[in-house]
């Protein structure tokens, strides 16, 4: 059916494609925000505090932070069924 028609009739189909798209979109938006935050902190430390961090030591922690926390948010959202249609 047509998407506009579904919105007018207030009919929302909650199939697996919608859940995957919603969960994926939320995950990648959160991942992007965490990477921006990590890059901002690194830039702040480099420019203001003149601290040069070696990425060899911090790289796995940075990846764990920027990919792990959004993954935990995604898993909790899926466990509590936050991506289903409320109709």
PDB file of C-alpha atoms in Angstrom:
ATOM      1  CA  UNK A   1       0.000   0.000   0.000  1.00  0.00           C
ATOM      2  CA  UNK A   2       0.968   3.600  -0.396  1.00  0.00           C
ATOM      3  CA  UNK A   3       2.875   5.210   2.463  1.00  0.00           C
ATOM      4  CA  UNK A   4       0.766   8.401   2.407  1.00  0.00           C
ATOM      5  CA  UNK A   5      -2.416   6.343   2.396  1.00  0.00           C
ATOM      6  CA  UNK A   6      -1.148   4.401   5.413  1.00  0.00           C
ATOM      7  CA  UNK A   7      -0.460   7.644   7.262  1.00  0.00           C
ATOM      8  CA  UNK A   8      -3.891   9.055   6.463  1.00  0.00           C
ATOM      9  CA  UNK A   9      -5.628   5.897   7.615  1.00  0.00           C
ATOM     10  CA  UNK A  10      -3.327   5.704  10.678  1.00  0.00           C
ATOM     11  CA  UNK A  11      -2.281   2.205   9.717  1.00  0.00           C
ATOM     12  CA  UNK A  12       1.306   1.247  10.426  1.00  0.00           C
ATOM     13  CA  UNK A  13       2.707  -2.134   9.515  1.00  0.00           C
ATOM     14  CA  UNK A  14       5.420  -3.310  11.870  1.00  0.00           C
ATOM     15  CA  UNK A  15       7.329  -5.900   9.926  1.00  0.00           C
ATOM     16  CA  UNK A  16      10.928  -6.968  10.296  1.00  0.00           C
ATOM     17  CA  UNK A  17      12.156  -4.497   7.644  1.00  0.00           C
ATOM     18  CA  UNK A  18      10.821  -1.546   9.615  1.00  0.00           C
ATOM     19  CA  UNK A  19      12.385  -2.824  12.826  1.00  0.00           C
ATOM     20  CA  UNK A  20      15.765  -3.370  11.143  1.00  0.00           C
ATOM     21  CA  UNK A  21      15.670   0.062   9.498  1.00  0.00           C
ATOM     22  CA  UNK A  22      14.650   1.840  12.713  1.00  0.00           C
ATOM     23  CA  UNK A  23      17.217   0.009  14.826  1.00  0.00           C
ATOM     24  CA  UNK A  24      19.969   0.522  12.253  1.00  0.00           C
ATOM     25  CA  UNK A  25      19.218   4.207  11.871  1.00  0.00           C
ATOM     26  CA  UNK A  26      19.273   4.754  15.624  1.00  0.00           C
ATOM     27  CA  UNK A  27      22.462   2.729  16.017  1.00  0.00           C
ATOM     28  CA  UNK A  28      24.386   4.612  13.340  1.00  0.00           C
ATOM     29  CA  UNK A  29      23.175   8.026  14.527  1.00  0.00           C
ATOM     30  CA  UNK A  30      24.338   7.181  18.055  1.00  0.00           C
ATOM     31  CA  UNK A  31      27.637   5.832  16.714  1.00  0.00           C
ATOM     32  CA  UNK A  32      28.189   9.015  14.758  1.00  0.00           C
ATOM     33  CA  UNK A  33      27.481  11.136  17.842  1.00  0.00           C
ATOM     34  CA  UNK A  34      29.945   9.134  19.960  1.00  0.00           C
ATOM     35  CA  UNK A  35      32.674   9.419  17.309  1.00  0.00           C
ATOM     36  CA  UNK A  36      32.094  13.176  17.100  1.00  0.00           C
ATOM     37  CA  UNK A  37      32.348  13.415  20.887  1.00  0.00           C
ATOM     38  CA  UNK A  38      35.565  11.362  20.951  1.00  0.00           C
ATOM     39  CA  UNK A  39      37.102  13.449  18.167  1.00  0.00           C
ATOM     40  CA  UNK A  40      36.095  16.652  19.939  1.00  0.00           C
ATOM     41  CA  UNK A  41      37.686  15.538  23.217  1.00  0.00           C
ATOM     42  CA  UNK A  42      40.871  14.530  21.405  1.00  0.00           C
ATOM     43  CA  UNK A  43      41.019  17.883  19.597  1.00  0.00           C
ATOM     44  CA  UNK A  44      40.379  19.748  22.859  1.00  0.00           C
ATOM     45  CA  UNK A  45      43.161  17.865  24.637  1.00  0.00           C
ATOM     46  CA  UNK A  46      45.521  18.440  21.718  1.00  0.00           C
ATOM     47  CA  UNK A  47      44.879  22.179  21.294  1.00  0.00           C
ATOM     48  CA  UNK A  48      44.022  23.454  24.778  1.00  0.00           C
ATOM     49  CA  UNK A  49      45.944  21.123  27.081  1.00  0.00           C
ATOM     50  CA  UNK A  50      48.732  20.344  24.566  1.00  0.00           C
ATOM     51  CA  UNK A  51      48.412  16.631  25.330  1.00  0.00           C
ATOM     52  CA  UNK A  52      49.257  14.370  22.427  1.00  0.00           C
ATOM     53  CA  UNK A  53      47.700  10.953  22.910  1.00  0.00           C
ATOM     54  CA  UNK A  54      49.126   8.002  21.055  1.00  0.00           C
ATOM     55  CA  UNK A  55      46.352   6.131  19.300  1.00  0.00           C
ATOM     56  CA  UNK A  56      48.200   2.833  19.553  1.00  0.00           C
ATOM     57  CA  UNK A  57      47.388   2.567  23.246  1.00  0.00           C
ATOM     58  CA  UNK A  58      43.943   4.211  23.214  1.00  0.00           C
ATOM     59  CA  UNK A  59      42.633   2.931  19.887  1.00  0.00           C
ATOM     60  CA  UNK A  60      40.876  -0.200  21.181  1.00  0.00           C
ATOM     61  CA  UNK A  61      39.360   1.790  24.064  1.00  0.00           C
ATOM     62  CA  UNK A  62      38.165   4.422  21.621  1.00  0.00           C
ATOM     63  CA  UNK A  63      36.553   1.800  19.377  1.00  0.00           C
ATOM     64  CA  UNK A  64      35.019   0.061  22.377  1.00  0.00           C
ATOM     65  CA  UNK A  65      33.531   3.359  23.560  1.00  0.00           C
ATOM     66  CA  UNK A  66      32.288   4.595  20.182  1.00  0.00           C
ATOM     67  CA  UNK A  67      30.878   1.287  18.925  1.00  0.00           C
ATOM     68  CA  UNK A  68      30.112  -0.439  22.224  1.00  0.00           C
ATOM     69  CA  UNK A  69      27.847   2.075  23.940  1.00  0.00           C
ATOM     70  CA  UNK A  70      25.558   2.488  20.890  1.00  0.00           C
ATOM     71  CA  UNK A  71      25.479  -1.307  20.614  1.00  0.00           C
ATOM     72  CA  UNK A  72      24.362  -1.594  24.256  1.00  0.00           C
ATOM     73  CA  UNK A  73      21.675   1.043  23.615  1.00  0.00           C
ATOM     74  CA  UNK A  74      20.535  -0.917  20.541  1.00  0.00           C
ATOM     75  CA  UNK A  75      20.397  -4.236  22.404  1.00  0.00           C
ATOM     76  CA  UNK A  76      18.441  -2.732  25.302  1.00  0.00           C
ATOM     77  CA  UNK A  77      16.015  -1.106  22.863  1.00  0.00           C
ATOM     78  CA  UNK A  78      15.462  -4.420  21.108  1.00  0.00           C
ATOM     79  CA  UNK A  79      15.022  -6.267  24.411  1.00  0.00           C
ATOM     80  CA  UNK A  80      12.381  -3.792  25.580  1.00  0.00           C
ATOM     81  CA  UNK A  81      10.708  -3.848  22.124  1.00  0.00           C
ATOM     82  CA  UNK A  82      11.062  -0.130  21.394  1.00  0.00           C
ATOM     83  CA  UNK A  83      10.897  -0.485  17.607  1.00  0.00           C
ATOM     84  CA  UNK A  84       7.405  -1.906  17.245  1.00  0.00           C
ATOM     85  CA  UNK A  85       4.464   0.091  15.943  1.00  0.00           C
ATOM     86  CA  UNK A  86       2.250   1.617  18.637  1.00  0.00           C
ATOM     87  CA  UNK A  87      -1.097   1.283  16.877  1.00  0.00           C
TER      88      UNK A  87
END
